[in-house]
Amino acid sequence: MPDARQPLAEQFATLPQQAEASRLGMWAFLCSEVMFFGGLFLGYIIYRHAYPHAFAVASRETDVLYGTLNTAILLTSSLTMALAVFASKEGQFKEVRHFLIATILLAIAFLGVKALEYTDDFHKHLFPGPMFADAGEPKTQLFFMFYWMMTSLHALHVIIGIGLLSAMTVRSAKNHFSAEYHNPIEITGLYWHFVDIVWIFLYPLLYLINRHS
Amino acid sequence: MNELAPATHTHTSAPAESYLDEHTVRSWLLTTDHKRIGVLYLISIVFYFLVAAVAVGIMRIELLHPHGTLLLNETYNKLFTLHGVLMVWFFLIPSIPSALGNFIIPIMIGARDVAFPKLNLLSWYLFMIGGGFVLYSIMIGGVDTGWTFYTPFSSTYSNTHVLTMVFGVFIAGFSSILTGLNFIITIHKMRAPGMRWFRMPLFLWSLYSTSIILVLATPVLAITLLLMAVERVWGIGIFDPRLGGDPILFQHLFWFYSHPAVYIMVLPSMGVVSELMAAFTRKEVFGYEWVAGASVAIAVVGFLVWGHHMFVSSQSIYAGMVFSILSFIVAVPSGIKVFNWTATLYQGSISFETPMIYALGFIGLFAIGGLTGLFLAALAVDVHVTDTYFVVAHFHYIMVGGAVMGFMGGLHYWWPKITGRLYPEAFGRLAAIVTFIGFNFTFFPQFVMGYLGMPRRYHNYAPEFQVYHVLSTAGASILGIGYLLPVIYLLWSLRYGKKAPANPWHATGLEWQTTSPPPKHNFDETPVVTGPPYDYTEDFEPKPSGVLHA
Amino acid sequence: MKLPFFPIAASHMAERVDRLYLGLLLISAFFLALIFLPMLYFLFKYRRGKMLSHRKLKFATWKLEVIWTLIPLFMLLCLFGWAATIYYDEERPPARTLEAFVVAKQWMWKIQHAEGNREINELHVPTGQAVKLTMTSEDVIHSFYIPAMRLKQDVVPGRYVTEWFEPTRPGTYHLFCAEFCGADHSLMGGNIVVMKPADYQAWLNAGRPVDNLAATGEHLFREFGCSGCHQNSTVVHAPRLEGVFGKPVPLQGGAITTADEQYIRDSILLPASQIAVGYSNVMPSYTGRVSEEQLIQLIAYIKSLGNQTPPEETK
């Protein structure tokens, strides 16, 4: 990994080449991620179409308050992330650290809200299986299969994001970055925005559609 | 590529330190050198290949008799599952991309390494951890679902170690994704000055297309297996018909990955064959742009044909028709390649060294595999032959006849570059011919047997099929010799083989401009590309006997 | 020792499939010749050692490329048409057929004829009449494969699939399971016995039980208490089933479905998921209480009510 003394990895000829390569690398990785979540979204759409009634009933059980709160938190964190990237381009690394820490705190807040919501869901017997609240209607359990799979995989991505953001904060504190070399922060930003966008799709699918039908 | 001649001279006269010079275990296990990682992959896949080959050897002996008594039904089922899982995910998919591709791609484009060397090493470790889980699942009792893991059998009814094996495949999937990612970025961003897209050797085009499939299809497999595993653990899930779930959805998702995966296996071989045709005819590949474009076309259309595995699965007949017509269409770019290779021979100066024999073998077997693919795309015939030995024969013609022949050709072609040693040419030719004969002997009877109605995955079968099974087993023993020979003489050559010159084939391509084996960073000076690939002029005409026999 | 290349063809469809197969073989031979004859010639003529000068080609490369792109494409599309036509006919049963019902389980085929006869791992059918099989599975996916008819259909749990054929030739033919289904997959087979119509009638009469399938279903209809609500009930408001089968059913939420086998099956097992307009969700689920074979009998009964007119609703 390149550091402050030697930011250019040996396989590259120039810093711009390295920056472009890692940016393209992250985009390609995100394409891969889209296909990963895509499999889940496809399954969700197929079953929503097949069993509209059961899915509408089930989605009324999710807690729109938690969902909306988390949407707000994640959107704000995207803003702070964007500001961190912007500041890194300006070479303002003190500000970069502030924004990165803000992003991390928001991410932790997101997970906290999620934990509260999961606890409530458990108490309401919304976890599929023998303990499920309405065991007589298996198709609402299908909805909750998707709910748990989608939100937990998303939360896993948030946790990985926190790891990346922390690494960026530490490296920034160690002066690894400069106005010429800051592209790891930009790459982390790309990843973080992706995590945000996945949630932007999850929120309506799980909390909003057919809520009042 | 006029600077080739002087470059070769400087290297041979003053050997630079080679990437193999360090000998500690640590220097191998912590390496980020793409060449060493390629070698690590090579060793690993050969190991998995041998395990899977032993499994199928036992199966073929069992099948000599209609009611074989050697194995229990369960054992037979576990063997073919093991054979499929190891061959598909731990040999065929990583064979050319991860082993040969890792070694050759950066040198071929004149780079010092891949774009992300640490990810590259990580991908090997993931591959080995995944393989470890698969081997572990076998040691604790095995899995009997078949490599396709169809629900609800895999998720509910099988009481074998499905989770362990699926977890292994899941992890190995991330290894595929990282490798594909690395290749895409490497080919995009790290080409030597002057190497424009249409100056790239065709091997790079085919691996670029392969990498796109790896990156976009593998995650779908990952999520599918994850959903299946969740269903198995909690006893409730989205493929379970008792809950209104649809077991056919699993097949759609599975084949959305696994059909393109067939192209992951065969596209790299096509790339190797293009290289070999140029090098051993001393000509540029006929219709270069068309061959390159065909690779991309196969990768793209390959994503749209998965449903042809499911014509009898109870999907709608109109969906069946759409998938059928697309499957016919995907045959066209494959045909283009075969026609262009044939045309490359025209007015060439053809020599028959081992790699060329493998390449010609590839074309022959791939043509048969491709044409029988039309039988399977043809709806009414597919209804009869799907899930029979006809399908088994067809995909072995593509995957073994195609992908493995290409891999063996490439391995022999680049062996002097990888190891710095020449292999014994006479043995090489012998093995190539034995493989070709043994292969046809093994699998051609299976086409006939399949049309007669012999279902696949059958341990007990009707007696009228026995004669074909005996033929097939006889062929398999010849094929076994064909695979064992190279293992022996290639290992022998590591120690006793003649030292290889930088360019034993007098081939074009940047990989031949550096020493054999290459130095740690591939080139002392970044090469500059000034013309198209395969620029074989009269000056390149080697002596008729070729250097290897000198 | 015999080395057969074609299995016995026991239906017209099998002969059509064989013709298509032969056509494909011929086209394959044509392409193989097209590739390998020039290839062998080139390999011989241009072998190393014969120094030939590299002349420029006299024609444009792209013309050749277009030719060997478009001509195969055209041939492939013709093949598609040929194959798809047969497939379409294979998948569409004619209006009048004999009916039999198949329930697959690990590792046997349980068959019920509409006349009430039941058999295991054997299916008796007459020549000259189309036979339609309605199939489902109790556990995993199986596949009902009759090589002599060139027919195969996966049998999927949770849904009804159909397969039809018209035997032309008396004889006993293999029945295989073609989808891997567990330990004894390769033992899950049996025989299709094709008989002359008179022999078939004799076979049918010899083993015929008192009740046909619909009559057995009617008994079940009372046994399970279905009749309590769906016939003459004054307490519970449940839809009458006369004249329902095969007709469109408007559902709550605006969708309209057809009352086919699948709908009736789902309504018995998962009644809450598709409720007809005007009724409330009061029916209990029969999941686990009614077997696949009983379901088929119940459906046969409800189907037999399909032609009757529903009586006036009693208020």
mmCIF file with all atom_site columns, C-alpha atoms in Angstrom, chain A residues 1-2 9-14 17-18 20-29 31-33 35-40 42-43 46-47 51 127-130 138-139 141-142 145-146 149 153, chain B residues 32 112-118 170 174 177 181 184-185 188-191 214-217 219-220 222-223 226-227 230-231 234 236-239 242-246 249 253 256 303 520-521:
data_model
loop_
_atom_site.group_PDB
_atom_site.id
_atom_site.type_symbol
_atom_site.label_atom_id
_atom_site.label_alt_id
_atom_site.label_comp_id
_atom_site.label_asym_id
_atom_site.label_entity_id
_atom_site.label_seq_id
_atom_site.pdbx_PDB_ins_code
_atom_site.Cartn_x
_atom_site.Cartn_y
_atom_site.Cartn_z
_atom_site.occupancy
_atom_site.B_iso_or_equiv
_atom_site.pdbx_formal_charge
_atom_site.auth_seq_id
_atom_site.auth_comp_id
_atom_site.auth_asym_id
_atom_site.auth_atom_id
_atom_site.pdbx_PDB_model_num
ATOM 1  C CA . MET A 1 1   ? 0.000   0.000   0.000   1.00 0.00 ? 1   MET A CA 1
ATOM 2  C CA . PRO A 1 2   ? 1.437   3.368   -0.929  1.00 0.00 ? 2   PRO A CA 1
ATOM 3  C CA . ALA A 1 9   ? 2.759   1.802   -6.029  1.00 0.00 ? 9   ALA A CA 1
ATOM 4  C CA . GLU A 1 10  ? 5.488   0.102   -8.005  1.00 0.00 ? 10  GLU A CA 1
ATOM 5  C CA . GLN A 1 11  ? 3.227   -1.340  -10.696 1.00 0.00 ? 11  GLN A CA 1
ATOM 6  C CA . PHE A 1 12  ? 2.116   2.106   -11.863 1.00 0.00 ? 12  PHE A CA 1
ATOM 7  C CA . ALA A 1 13  ? 4.007   4.658   -13.923 1.00 0.00 ? 13  ALA A CA 1
ATOM 8  C CA . THR A 1 14  ? 2.303   7.837   -12.703 1.00 0.00 ? 14  THR A CA 1
ATOM 9  C CA . GLN A 1 17  ? -2.641  6.398   -13.745 1.00 0.00 ? 17  GLN A CA 1
ATOM 10 C CA . GLN A 1 18  ? -2.850  4.936   -10.263 1.00 0.00 ? 18  GLN A CA 1
ATOM 11 C CA . GLU A 1 20  ? -7.663  6.311   -12.499 1.00 0.00 ? 20  GLU A CA 1
ATOM 12 C CA . ALA A 1 21  ? -7.029  2.614   -12.016 1.00 0.00 ? 21  ALA A CA 1
ATOM 13 C CA . SER A 1 22  ? -8.320  2.569   -8.470  1.00 0.00 ? 22  SER A CA 1
ATOM 14 C CA . ARG A 1 23  ? -11.345 4.684   -9.377  1.00 0.00 ? 23  ARG A CA 1
ATOM 15 C CA . LEU A 1 24  ? -12.240 2.367   -12.246 1.00 0.00 ? 24  LEU A CA 1
ATOM 16 C CA . GLY A 1 25  ? -11.594 -0.566  -9.944  1.00 0.00 ? 25  GLY A CA 1
ATOM 17 C CA . MET A 1 26  ? -14.130 0.711   -7.453  1.00 0.00 ? 26  MET A CA 1
ATOM 18 C CA . TRP A 1 27  ? -16.691 1.323   -10.208 1.00 0.00 ? 27  TRP A CA 1
ATOM 19 C CA . ALA A 1 28  ? -16.231 -2.221  -11.485 1.00 0.00 ? 28  ALA A CA 1
ATOM 20 C CA . PHE A 1 29  ? -16.578 -3.531  -7.940  1.00 0.00 ? 29  PHE A CA 1
ATOM 21 C CA . CYS A 1 31  ? -21.146 -3.052  -10.729 1.00 0.00 ? 31  CYS A CA 1
ATOM 22 C CA . SER A 1 32  ? -20.486 -6.411  -9.149  1.00 0.00 ? 32  SER A CA 1
ATOM 23 C CA . GLU A 1 33  ? -22.307 -5.265  -6.009  1.00 0.00 ? 33  GLU A CA 1
ATOM 24 C CA . MET A 1 35  ? -25.570 -7.633  -9.477  1.00 0.00 ? 35  MET A CA 1
ATOM 25 C CA . PHE A 1 36  ? -25.301 -9.046  -5.948  1.00 0.00 ? 36  PHE A CA 1
ATOM 26 C CA . PHE A 1 37  ? -28.157 -6.938  -4.591  1.00 0.00 ? 37  PHE A CA 1
ATOM 27 C CA . GLY A 1 38  ? -29.868 -7.262  -7.962  1.00 0.00 ? 38  GLY A CA 1
ATOM 28 C CA . GLY A 1 39  ? -30.494 -10.954 -7.351  1.00 0.00 ? 39  GLY A CA 1
ATOM 29 C CA . LEU A 1 40  ? -32.337 -10.055 -4.149  1.00 0.00 ? 40  LEU A CA 1
ATOM 30 C CA . LEU A 1 42  ? -35.331 -9.469  -8.583  1.00 0.00 ? 42  LEU A CA 1
ATOM 31 C CA . GLY A 1 43  ? -36.626 -12.102 -6.168  1.00 0.00 ? 43  GLY A CA 1
ATOM 32 C CA . ILE A 1 46  ? -41.186 -11.437 -8.565  1.00 0.00 ? 46  ILE A CA 1
ATOM 33 C CA . TYR A 1 47  ? -42.852 -12.381 -5.302  1.00 0.00 ? 47  TYR A CA 1
ATOM 34 C CA . TYR A 1 51  ? -48.503 -12.203 -3.948  1.00 0.00 ? 51  TYR A CA 1
ATOM 35 C CA . PHE A 1 127 ? -38.621 -13.156 12.303  1.00 0.00 ? 127 PHE A CA 1
ATOM 36 C CA . PRO A 1 128 ? -39.606 -15.950 9.894   1.00 0.00 ? 128 PRO A CA 1
ATOM 37 C CA . GLY A 1 129 ? -39.817 -19.432 11.303  1.00 0.00 ? 129 GLY A CA 1
ATOM 38 C CA . PRO A 1 130 ? -41.943 -21.292 13.825  1.00 0.00 ? 130 PRO A CA 1
ATOM 39 C CA . PRO A 1 138 ? -46.556 -18.182 4.828   1.00 0.00 ? 138 PRO A CA 1
ATOM 40 C CA . LYS A 1 139 ? -46.356 -15.570 2.087   1.00 0.00 ? 139 LYS A CA 1
ATOM 41 C CA . GLN A 1 141 ? -43.027 -14.699 5.874   1.00 0.00 ? 141 GLN A CA 1
ATOM 42 C CA . LEU A 1 142 ? -41.579 -14.509 2.381   1.00 0.00 ? 142 LEU A CA 1
ATOM 43 C CA . MET A 1 145 ? -37.262 -13.229 4.475   1.00 0.00 ? 145 MET A CA 1
ATOM 44 C CA . PHE A 1 146 ? -36.485 -10.445 2.038   1.00 0.00 ? 146 PHE A CA 1
ATOM 45 C CA . MET A 1 149 ? -31.806 -10.576 4.092   1.00 0.00 ? 149 MET A CA 1
ATOM 46 C CA . LEU A 1 153 ? -26.664 -7.454  4.025   1.00 0.00 ? 153 LEU A CA 1
ATOM 47 C CA . THR B 2 32  ? 2.378   -9.964  -4.710  1.00 0.00 ? 32  THR B CA 1
ATOM 48 C CA . ARG B 2 112 ? 5.082   -4.472  -14.351 1.00 0.00 ? 112 ARG B CA 1
ATOM 49 C CA . ASP B 2 113 ? 2.234   -6.166  -12.532 1.00 0.00 ? 113 ASP B CA 1
ATOM 50 C CA . VAL B 2 114 ? -1.557  -6.259  -12.370 1.00 0.00 ? 114 VAL B CA 1
ATOM 51 C CA . ALA B 2 115 ? -3.321  -3.129  -11.146 1.00 0.00 ? 115 ALA B CA 1
ATOM 52 C CA . PHE B 2 116 ? -3.977  -4.482  -7.642  1.00 0.00 ? 116 PHE B CA 1
ATOM 53 C CA . PRO B 2 117 ? -1.299  -7.016  -6.667  1.00 0.00 ? 117 PRO B CA 1
ATOM 54 C CA . LYS B 2 118 ? -2.498  -7.403  -3.073  1.00 0.00 ? 118 LYS B CA 1
ATOM 55 C CA . PHE B 2 170 ? -19.412 -18.950 -2.136  1.00 0.00 ? 170 PHE B CA 1
ATOM 56 C CA . PHE B 2 174 ? -15.209 -13.764 -4.404  1.00 0.00 ? 174 PHE B CA 1
ATOM 57 C CA . ILE B 2 177 ? -14.703 -11.526 -8.774  1.00 0.00 ? 177 ILE B CA 1
ATOM 58 C CA . LEU B 2 181 ? -11.781 -6.999  -11.478 1.00 0.00 ? 181 LEU B CA 1
ATOM 59 C CA . ILE B 2 184 ? -10.383 -5.476  -16.351 1.00 0.00 ? 184 ILE B CA 1
ATOM 60 C CA . ILE B 2 185 ? -8.527  -2.614  -14.712 1.00 0.00 ? 185 ILE B CA 1
ATOM 61 C CA . HIS B 2 188 ? -7.885  -0.809  -19.292 1.00 0.00 ? 188 HIS B CA 1
ATOM 62 C CA . LYS B 2 189 ? -5.250  1.228   -17.533 1.00 0.00 ? 189 LYS B CA 1
ATOM 63 C CA . MET B 2 190 ? -1.870  -0.476  -17.716 1.00 0.00 ? 190 MET B CA 1
ATOM 64 C CA . ARG B 2 191 ? -1.182  -1.166  -21.362 1.00 0.00 ? 191 ARG B CA 1
ATOM 65 C CA . LEU B 2 214 ? -16.665 -12.961 -13.831 1.00 0.00 ? 214 LEU B CA 1
ATOM 66 C CA . VAL B 2 215 ? -17.456 -9.584  -12.324 1.00 0.00 ? 215 VAL B CA 1
ATOM 67 C CA . LEU B 2 216 ? -21.109 -9.413  -13.343 1.00 0.00 ? 216 LEU B CA 1
ATOM 68 C CA . ALA B 2 217 ? -22.293 -13.019 -13.106 1.00 0.00 ? 217 ALA B CA 1
ATOM 69 C CA . PRO B 2 219 ? -22.248 -12.082 -7.541  1.00 0.00 ? 219 PRO B CA 1
ATOM 70 C CA . VAL B 2 220 ? -25.570 -13.506 -8.708  1.00 0.00 ? 220 VAL B CA 1
ATOM 71 C CA . ALA B 2 222 ? -23.170 -15.686 -4.492  1.00 0.00 ? 222 ALA B CA 1
ATOM 72 C CA . ILE B 2 223 ? -26.558 -14.260 -3.542  1.00 0.00 ? 223 ILE B CA 1
ATOM 73 C CA . LEU B 2 226 ? -26.647 -17.437 0.189   1.00 0.00 ? 226 LEU B CA 1
ATOM 74 C CA . LEU B 2 227 ? -30.448 -17.521 -0.125  1.00 0.00 ? 227 LEU B CA 1
ATOM 75 C CA . VAL B 2 230 ? -30.443 -19.386 4.627   1.00 0.00 ? 230 VAL B CA 1
ATOM 76 C CA . GLU B 2 231 ? -33.367 -21.562 3.578   1.00 0.00 ? 231 GLU B CA 1
ATOM 77 C CA . TRP B 2 234 ? -33.891 -21.718 9.033   1.00 0.00 ? 234 TRP B CA 1
ATOM 78 C CA . ILE B 2 236 ? -37.884 -21.419 5.524   1.00 0.00 ? 236 ILE B CA 1
ATOM 79 C CA . GLY B 2 237 ? -37.092 -19.518 2.428   1.00 0.00 ? 237 GLY B CA 1
ATOM 80 C CA . ILE B 2 238 ? -37.916 -18.153 -0.924  1.00 0.00 ? 238 ILE B CA 1
ATOM 81 C CA . PHE B 2 239 ? -37.379 -21.337 -2.961  1.00 0.00 ? 239 PHE B CA 1
ATOM 82 C CA . ARG B 2 242 ? -44.638 -25.050 0.815   1.00 0.00 ? 242 ARG B CA 1
ATOM 83 C CA . LEU B 2 243 ? -44.438 -21.318 1.500   1.00 0.00 ? 243 LEU B CA 1
ATOM 84 C CA . GLY B 2 244 ? -45.474 -20.186 -1.925  1.00 0.00 ? 244 GLY B CA 1
ATOM 85 C CA . GLY B 2 245 ? -41.815 -19.931 -2.922  1.00 0.00 ? 245 GLY B CA 1
ATOM 86 C CA . ASP B 2 246 ? -40.662 -21.084 -6.291  1.00 0.00 ? 246 ASP B CA 1
ATOM 87 C CA . LEU B 2 249 ? -36.503 -19.269 -9.374  1.00 0.00 ? 249 LEU B CA 1
ATOM 88 C CA . LEU B 2 253 ? -30.697 -17.419 -10.792 1.00 0.00 ? 253 LEU B CA 1
ATOM 89 C CA . PHE B 2 256 ? -27.966 -16.772 -14.938 1.00 0.00 ? 256 PHE B CA 1
ATOM 90 C CA . PHE B 2 303 ? -25.915 -13.420 -20.494 1.00 0.00 ? 303 PHE B CA 1
ATOM 91 C CA . LYS B 2 520 ? 10.626  -9.653  -11.116 1.00 0.00 ? 520 LYS B CA 1
ATOM 92 C CA . HIS B 2 521 ? 9.224   -6.582  -12.852 1.00 0.00 ? 521 HIS B CA 1
#
